[in-house]
Amino acid sequence: MIDSYRKALDSAITAMLREAMEHSEALDHLVDQINQLVTLRVRLAETQGEDQDGDEEVVKSESSGLDRLTQREGEVLDHLVRGRSNRQIARSLAISERTVKNHLHGIFTKLGVTDRTSAAITALDESRET
């Protein structure tokens, strides 16, 4: 009887340790994303410091790595840099959310990134270089 309790407790401890490791990895990833977002926020504030009314596009289509984007991809990326969701981008540009996702896929591919945060940081970095 005691052996079955020990085995059950060992199994529970093992399961909890596995779960803690998974959460730890997820937490590390989340902290990395937060750091990227903070960096993005600081860079965006610096960029908007040059443009107080906020009407000028953050993304310049003639930038080195950004010049491969279509005009519409540039518009989508500009909204992305400003922190807008796919739904907000779609409404603003009068396109479907699916079309926004397709444009984002093209943007990620052309910029060599895999997520929204990296795309926004790349756009801000390259727009500051011009």
Short mmCIF file of N, CA and C in Angstrom, two decimals:
data_model
loop_
_atom_site.label_atom_id
_atom_site.label_comp_id
_atom_site.label_asym_id
_atom_site.label_seq_id
_atom_site.Cartn_x
_atom_site.Cartn_y
_atom_site.Cartn_z
N MET A 1 0.82 -1.20 0.00
CA MET A 1 0.00 0.00 0.00
C MET A 1 0.86 1.26 0.00
N ILE A 2 1.89 1.26 0.86
CA ILE A 2 2.78 2.42 0.96
C ILE A 2 3.53 2.61 -0.36
N ASP A 3 3.90 1.52 -1.01
CA ASP A 3 4.59 1.63 -2.29
C ASP A 3 3.72 2.31 -3.34
N SER A 4 2.45 2.00 -3.36
CA SER A 4 1.57 2.64 -4.35
C SER A 4 1.43 4.14 -4.06
N TYR A 5 1.41 4.51 -2.77
CA TYR A 5 1.37 5.93 -2.42
C TYR A 5 2.66 6.63 -2.85
N ARG A 6 3.77 5.96 -2.62
CA ARG A 6 5.06 6.54 -3.03
C ARG A 6 5.12 6.74 -4.53
N LYS A 7 4.68 5.73 -5.27
CA LYS A 7 4.68 5.83 -6.72
C LYS A 7 3.75 6.95 -7.19
N ALA A 8 2.60 7.06 -6.57
CA ALA A 8 1.66 8.13 -6.94
C ALA A 8 2.25 9.50 -6.64
N LEU A 9 2.89 9.61 -5.46
CA LEU A 9 3.53 10.88 -5.11
C LEU A 9 4.70 11.19 -6.05
N ASP A 10 5.50 10.18 -6.36
CA ASP A 10 6.60 10.38 -7.30
C ASP A 10 6.08 10.83 -8.66
N SER A 11 5.01 10.22 -9.11
CA SER A 11 4.41 10.61 -10.39
C SER A 11 3.90 12.05 -10.35
N ALA A 12 3.26 12.41 -9.25
CA ALA A 12 2.75 13.77 -9.10
C ALA A 12 3.90 14.78 -9.06
N ILE A 13 4.94 14.46 -8.33
CA ILE A 13 6.11 15.35 -8.25
C ILE A 13 6.75 15.50 -9.63
N THR A 14 6.91 14.39 -10.34
CA THR A 14 7.50 14.43 -11.67
C THR A 14 6.65 15.27 -12.62
N ALA A 15 5.36 15.06 -12.57
CA ALA A 15 4.46 15.83 -13.43
C ALA A 15 4.54 17.32 -13.12
N MET A 16 4.58 17.67 -11.85
CA MET A 16 4.66 19.07 -11.47
C MET A 16 6.00 19.68 -11.88
N LEU A 17 7.07 18.92 -11.76
CA LEU A 17 8.38 19.43 -12.20
C LEU A 17 8.40 19.66 -13.71
N ARG A 18 7.81 18.75 -14.47
CA ARG A 18 7.71 18.94 -15.92
C ARG A 18 6.91 20.19 -16.24
N GLU A 19 5.79 20.35 -15.57
CA GLU A 19 4.95 21.52 -15.80
C GLU A 19 5.69 22.81 -15.43
N ALA A 20 6.43 22.77 -14.33
CA ALA A 20 7.20 23.95 -13.92
C ALA A 20 8.26 24.28 -14.97
N MET A 21 8.91 23.27 -15.54
CA MET A 21 9.91 23.51 -16.58
C MET A 21 9.27 24.11 -17.82
N GLU A 22 8.11 23.60 -18.21
CA GLU A 22 7.42 24.14 -19.38
C GLU A 22 7.03 25.59 -19.14
N HIS A 23 6.52 25.88 -17.95
CA HIS A 23 6.14 27.26 -17.63
C HIS A 23 7.36 28.16 -17.57
N SER A 24 8.46 27.63 -17.09
CA SER A 24 9.69 28.39 -17.02
C SER A 24 10.16 28.79 -18.42
N GLU A 25 10.12 27.83 -19.35
CA GLU A 25 10.50 28.12 -20.74
C GLU A 25 9.55 29.15 -21.34
N ALA A 26 8.26 28.98 -21.09
CA ALA A 26 7.28 29.94 -21.61
C ALA A 26 7.50 31.31 -20.99
N LEU A 27 7.82 31.34 -19.72
CA LEU A 27 8.07 32.61 -19.05
C LEU A 27 9.31 33.29 -19.62
N ASP A 28 10.36 32.52 -19.88
CA ASP A 28 11.56 33.08 -20.50
C ASP A 28 11.23 33.70 -21.86
N HIS A 29 10.43 32.98 -22.65
CA HIS A 29 10.03 33.50 -23.95
C HIS A 29 9.21 34.77 -23.79
N LEU A 30 8.31 34.77 -22.83
CA LEU A 30 7.48 35.94 -22.58
C LEU A 30 8.33 37.14 -22.15
N VAL A 31 9.30 36.92 -21.30
CA VAL A 31 10.19 38.01 -20.87
C VAL A 31 10.98 38.55 -22.05
N ASP A 32 11.44 37.68 -22.94
CA ASP A 32 12.14 38.13 -24.14
C ASP A 32 11.22 39.00 -25.01
N GLN A 33 9.97 38.57 -25.17
CA GLN A 33 9.02 39.35 -25.96
C GLN A 33 8.74 40.71 -25.30
N ILE A 34 8.62 40.72 -23.99
CA ILE A 34 8.40 41.99 -23.27
C ILE A 34 9.59 42.91 -23.48
N ASN A 35 10.79 42.38 -23.40
CA ASN A 35 11.98 43.19 -23.63
C ASN A 35 11.99 43.78 -25.03
N GLN A 36 11.60 42.98 -26.01
CA GLN A 36 11.53 43.48 -27.38
C GLN A 36 10.48 44.58 -27.50
N LEU A 37 9.34 44.39 -26.84
CA LEU A 37 8.29 45.40 -26.90
C LEU A 37 8.71 46.69 -26.21
N VAL A 38 9.42 46.58 -25.11
CA VAL A 38 9.92 47.78 -24.43
C VAL A 38 10.90 48.52 -25.34
N THR A 39 11.79 47.77 -25.98
CA THR A 39 12.72 48.38 -26.93
C THR A 39 11.97 49.06 -28.06
N LEU A 40 10.96 48.38 -28.58
CA LEU A 40 10.14 48.95 -29.64
C LEU A 40 9.46 50.23 -29.18
N ARG A 41 8.93 50.21 -27.97
CA ARG A 41 8.23 51.38 -27.42
C ARG A 41 9.18 52.57 -27.29
N VAL A 42 10.39 52.32 -26.84
CA VAL A 42 11.39 53.39 -26.70
C VAL A 42 11.74 53.95 -28.08
N ARG A 43 11.96 53.07 -29.03
CA ARG A 43 12.30 53.52 -30.38
C ARG A 43 11.15 54.28 -31.02
N LEU A 44 9.95 53.82 -30.81
CA LEU A 44 8.79 54.51 -31.35
C LEU A 44 8.65 55.89 -30.73
N ALA A 45 8.90 56.01 -29.43
CA ALA A 45 8.85 57.31 -28.77
C ALA A 45 9.90 58.24 -29.34
N GLU A 46 11.09 57.71 -29.62
CA GLU A 46 12.14 58.52 -30.23
C GLU A 46 11.73 59.00 -31.61
N THR A 47 11.14 58.09 -32.39
CA THR A 47 10.69 58.43 -33.74
C THR A 47 9.57 59.47 -33.68
N GLN A 48 8.64 59.30 -32.77
CA GLN A 48 7.53 60.25 -32.66
C GLN A 48 7.99 61.57 -32.09
N GLY A 49 9.14 61.57 -31.40
CA GLY A 49 9.70 62.83 -30.92
C GLY A 49 10.05 63.73 -32.09
N GLU A 50 10.39 63.14 -33.23
CA GLU A 50 10.67 63.90 -34.43
C GLU A 50 9.39 64.33 -35.13
N ASP A 51 8.29 63.65 -34.85
CA ASP A 51 7.01 63.90 -35.52
C ASP A 51 5.92 63.99 -34.47
N GLN A 52 5.72 65.16 -33.91
CA GLN A 52 4.80 65.33 -32.80
C GLN A 52 3.34 65.10 -33.16
N ASP A 53 2.94 65.36 -34.39
CA ASP A 53 1.53 65.17 -34.72
C ASP A 53 1.18 63.73 -35.05
N GLY A 54 2.19 62.87 -35.25
CA GLY A 54 1.94 61.44 -35.44
C GLY A 54 1.39 61.07 -36.79
N ASP A 55 1.33 62.02 -37.73
CA ASP A 55 0.75 61.73 -39.04
C ASP A 55 1.75 61.17 -40.03
N GLU A 56 3.02 61.48 -39.85
CA GLU A 56 4.04 60.99 -40.77
C GLU A 56 4.19 59.49 -40.60
N GLU A 57 4.33 58.77 -41.70
CA GLU A 57 4.52 57.33 -41.62
C GLU A 57 5.84 57.01 -40.97
N VAL A 58 5.83 56.04 -40.08
CA VAL A 58 7.05 55.61 -39.41
C VAL A 58 7.91 54.83 -40.39
N VAL A 59 7.30 54.04 -41.24
CA VAL A 59 8.02 53.19 -42.17
C VAL A 59 8.22 53.93 -43.48
N LYS A 60 9.46 54.01 -43.90
CA LYS A 60 9.79 54.63 -45.18
C LYS A 60 10.04 53.53 -46.19
N SER A 61 9.30 53.56 -47.29
CA SER A 61 9.39 52.46 -48.25
C SER A 61 10.73 52.43 -48.98
N GLU A 62 11.49 53.54 -48.97
CA GLU A 62 12.76 53.52 -49.67
C GLU A 62 13.93 53.07 -48.79
N SER A 63 13.67 52.64 -47.57
CA SER A 63 14.72 52.15 -46.68
C SER A 63 15.35 50.90 -47.25
N SER A 64 16.58 50.61 -46.83
CA SER A 64 17.36 49.53 -47.41
C SER A 64 16.62 48.19 -47.45
N GLY A 65 16.24 47.62 -46.29
CA GLY A 65 15.58 46.33 -46.27
C GLY A 65 14.09 46.42 -46.55
N LEU A 66 13.55 47.59 -46.45
CA LEU A 66 12.11 47.77 -46.62
C LEU A 66 11.72 48.04 -48.07
N ASP A 67 12.71 48.29 -48.93
CA ASP A 67 12.39 48.65 -50.31
C ASP A 67 11.79 47.51 -51.11
N ARG A 68 11.90 46.28 -50.59
CA ARG A 68 11.30 45.14 -51.29
C ARG A 68 9.81 45.00 -50.99
N LEU A 69 9.31 45.73 -50.01
CA LEU A 69 7.89 45.65 -49.66
C LEU A 69 7.05 46.37 -50.69
N THR A 70 5.86 45.82 -50.94
CA THR A 70 4.92 46.53 -51.79
C THR A 70 4.38 47.74 -51.02
N GLN A 71 3.72 48.62 -51.72
CA GLN A 71 3.14 49.79 -51.05
C GLN A 71 2.17 49.36 -49.96
N ARG A 72 1.33 48.39 -50.26
CA ARG A 72 0.35 47.93 -49.28
C ARG A 72 1.02 47.26 -48.09
N GLU A 73 2.06 46.47 -48.34
CA GLU A 73 2.80 45.86 -47.23
C GLU A 73 3.41 46.95 -46.34
N GLY A 74 3.90 48.01 -46.96
CA GLY A 74 4.43 49.14 -46.19
C GLY A 74 3.37 49.78 -45.32
N GLU A 75 2.15 49.90 -45.87
CA GLU A 75 1.04 50.46 -45.08
C GLU A 75 0.69 49.55 -43.91
N VAL A 76 0.65 48.26 -44.17
CA VAL A 76 0.34 47.29 -43.11
C VAL A 76 1.44 47.34 -42.04
N LEU A 77 2.69 47.39 -42.47
CA LEU A 77 3.80 47.44 -41.52
C LEU A 77 3.76 48.72 -40.70
N ASP A 78 3.39 49.82 -41.32
CA ASP A 78 3.28 51.08 -40.58
C ASP A 78 2.24 50.96 -39.46
N HIS A 79 1.11 50.35 -39.75
CA HIS A 79 0.10 50.13 -38.72
C HIS A 79 0.61 49.17 -37.64
N LEU A 80 1.34 48.14 -38.06
CA LEU A 80 1.91 47.18 -37.13
C LEU A 80 2.87 47.87 -36.16
N VAL A 81 3.72 48.74 -36.69
CA VAL A 81 4.67 49.47 -35.86
C VAL A 81 3.94 50.32 -34.83
N ARG A 82 2.80 50.81 -35.18
CA ARG A 82 2.01 51.65 -34.26
C ARG A 82 1.21 50.82 -33.26
N GLY A 83 1.41 49.48 -33.29
CA GLY A 83 0.81 48.61 -32.28
C GLY A 83 -0.61 48.20 -32.57
N ARG A 84 -1.05 48.31 -33.79
CA ARG A 84 -2.44 47.97 -34.12
C ARG A 84 -2.59 46.47 -34.36
N SER A 85 -3.75 45.97 -34.02
CA SER A 85 -4.06 44.55 -34.22
C SER A 85 -4.43 44.30 -35.68
N ASN A 86 -4.49 43.04 -36.07
CA ASN A 86 -4.90 42.70 -37.43
C ASN A 86 -6.28 43.27 -37.74
N ARG A 87 -7.18 43.17 -36.79
CA ARG A 87 -8.54 43.69 -36.98
C ARG A 87 -8.52 45.20 -37.21
N GLN A 88 -7.74 45.91 -36.41
CA GLN A 88 -7.65 47.37 -36.56
C GLN A 88 -7.01 47.75 -37.90
N ILE A 89 -5.99 47.00 -38.29
CA ILE A 89 -5.34 47.26 -39.58
C ILE A 89 -6.34 47.03 -40.71
N ALA A 90 -7.06 45.92 -40.64
CA ALA A 90 -8.03 45.59 -41.68
C ALA A 90 -9.09 46.68 -41.81
N ARG A 91 -9.62 47.13 -40.70
CA ARG A 91 -10.65 48.18 -40.74
C ARG A 91 -10.09 49.48 -41.30
N SER A 92 -8.89 49.83 -40.89
CA SER A 92 -8.29 51.08 -41.33
C SER A 92 -8.00 51.09 -42.83
N LEU A 93 -7.58 49.93 -43.35
CA LEU A 93 -7.23 49.84 -44.77
C LEU A 93 -8.37 49.30 -45.63
N ALA A 94 -9.50 49.02 -45.01
CA ALA A 94 -10.68 48.50 -45.72
C ALA A 94 -10.36 47.20 -46.46
N ILE A 95 -9.69 46.29 -45.75
CA ILE A 95 -9.39 44.97 -46.28
C ILE A 95 -9.78 43.94 -45.23
N SER A 96 -9.76 42.67 -45.61
CA SER A 96 -10.12 41.62 -44.65
C SER A 96 -8.94 41.29 -43.73
N GLU A 97 -9.25 40.70 -42.58
CA GLU A 97 -8.19 40.26 -41.68
C GLU A 97 -7.31 39.20 -42.35
N ARG A 98 -7.91 38.37 -43.17
CA ARG A 98 -7.14 37.35 -43.89
C ARG A 98 -6.13 38.01 -44.81
N THR A 99 -6.52 39.09 -45.48
CA THR A 99 -5.60 39.83 -46.35
C THR A 99 -4.47 40.44 -45.53
N VAL A 100 -4.80 40.94 -44.35
CA VAL A 100 -3.76 41.48 -43.46
C VAL A 100 -2.76 40.38 -43.13
N LYS A 101 -3.27 39.20 -42.78
CA LYS A 101 -2.39 38.07 -42.46
C LYS A 101 -1.49 37.71 -43.64
N ASN A 102 -2.05 37.74 -44.84
CA ASN A 102 -1.26 37.46 -46.04
C ASN A 102 -0.16 38.50 -46.22
N HIS A 103 -0.50 39.77 -46.02
CA HIS A 103 0.50 40.82 -46.13
C HIS A 103 1.58 40.65 -45.06
N LEU A 104 1.18 40.31 -43.85
CA LEU A 104 2.15 40.10 -42.77
C LEU A 104 3.10 38.95 -43.11
N HIS A 105 2.57 37.90 -43.69
CA HIS A 105 3.42 36.78 -44.10
C HIS A 105 4.47 37.26 -45.10
N GLY A 106 4.05 38.06 -46.07
CA GLY A 106 4.99 38.61 -47.05
C GLY A 106 6.02 39.52 -46.41
N ILE A 107 5.57 40.34 -45.47
CA ILE A 107 6.47 41.24 -44.75
C ILE A 107 7.51 40.44 -43.98
N PHE A 108 7.05 39.45 -43.22
CA PHE A 108 7.97 38.63 -42.42
C PHE A 108 9.01 37.96 -43.32
N THR A 109 8.56 37.43 -44.44
CA THR A 109 9.46 36.75 -45.37
C THR A 109 10.50 37.73 -45.93
N LYS A 110 10.05 38.88 -46.38
CA LYS A 110 10.95 39.86 -47.00
C LYS A 110 11.91 40.48 -46.00
N LEU A 111 11.49 40.62 -44.75
CA LEU A 111 12.36 41.21 -43.73
C LEU A 111 13.20 40.15 -43.01
N GLY A 112 12.89 38.87 -43.26
CA GLY A 112 13.64 37.79 -42.62
C GLY A 112 13.37 37.67 -41.13
N VAL A 113 12.12 37.90 -40.74
CA VAL A 113 11.73 37.80 -39.34
C VAL A 113 10.60 36.79 -39.21
N THR A 114 10.26 36.45 -37.95
CA THR A 114 9.22 35.44 -37.75
C THR A 114 8.05 35.93 -36.91
N ASP A 115 8.12 37.17 -36.43
CA ASP A 115 7.01 37.64 -35.60
C ASP A 115 6.82 39.15 -35.75
N ARG A 116 5.71 39.63 -35.22
CA ARG A 116 5.32 41.03 -35.33
C ARG A 116 6.33 41.96 -34.67
N THR A 117 6.77 41.57 -33.49
CA THR A 117 7.70 42.42 -32.74
C THR A 117 8.99 42.61 -33.52
N SER A 118 9.54 41.54 -34.04
CA SER A 118 10.79 41.62 -34.81
C SER A 118 10.59 42.46 -36.07
N ALA A 119 9.46 42.33 -36.71
CA ALA A 119 9.19 43.13 -37.91
C ALA A 119 9.14 44.62 -37.56
N ALA A 120 8.47 44.94 -36.47
CA ALA A 120 8.36 46.34 -36.05
C ALA A 120 9.73 46.91 -35.68
N ILE A 121 10.52 46.14 -34.97
CA ILE A 121 11.86 46.61 -34.58
C ILE A 121 12.72 46.80 -35.81
N THR A 122 12.67 45.88 -36.75
CA THR A 122 13.43 46.01 -38.00
C THR A 122 13.00 47.26 -38.75
N ALA A 123 11.70 47.49 -38.83
CA ALA A 123 11.20 48.68 -39.53
C ALA A 123 11.68 49.96 -38.88
N LEU A 124 11.62 50.01 -37.56
CA LEU A 124 12.08 51.21 -36.86
C LEU A 124 13.58 51.41 -37.01
N ASP A 125 14.34 50.33 -36.91
CA ASP A 125 15.79 50.43 -37.08
C ASP A 125 16.13 50.97 -38.46
N GLU A 126 15.51 50.41 -39.48
CA GLU A 126 15.83 50.81 -40.84
C GLU A 126 15.30 52.20 -41.17
N SER A 127 14.17 52.58 -40.60
CA SER A 127 13.65 53.92 -40.88
C SER A 127 14.50 54.99 -40.23
N ARG A 128 15.15 54.64 -39.12
CA ARG A 128 16.04 55.60 -38.44
C ARG A 128 17.34 55.78 -39.19
N GLU A 129 17.74 54.77 -39.98
CA GLU A 129 18.98 54.84 -40.73
C GLU A 129 18.87 55.76 -41.93
N THR A 130 17.67 56.02 -42.40
CA THR A 130 17.51 56.86 -43.59
C THR A 130 17.40 58.32 -43.23
#
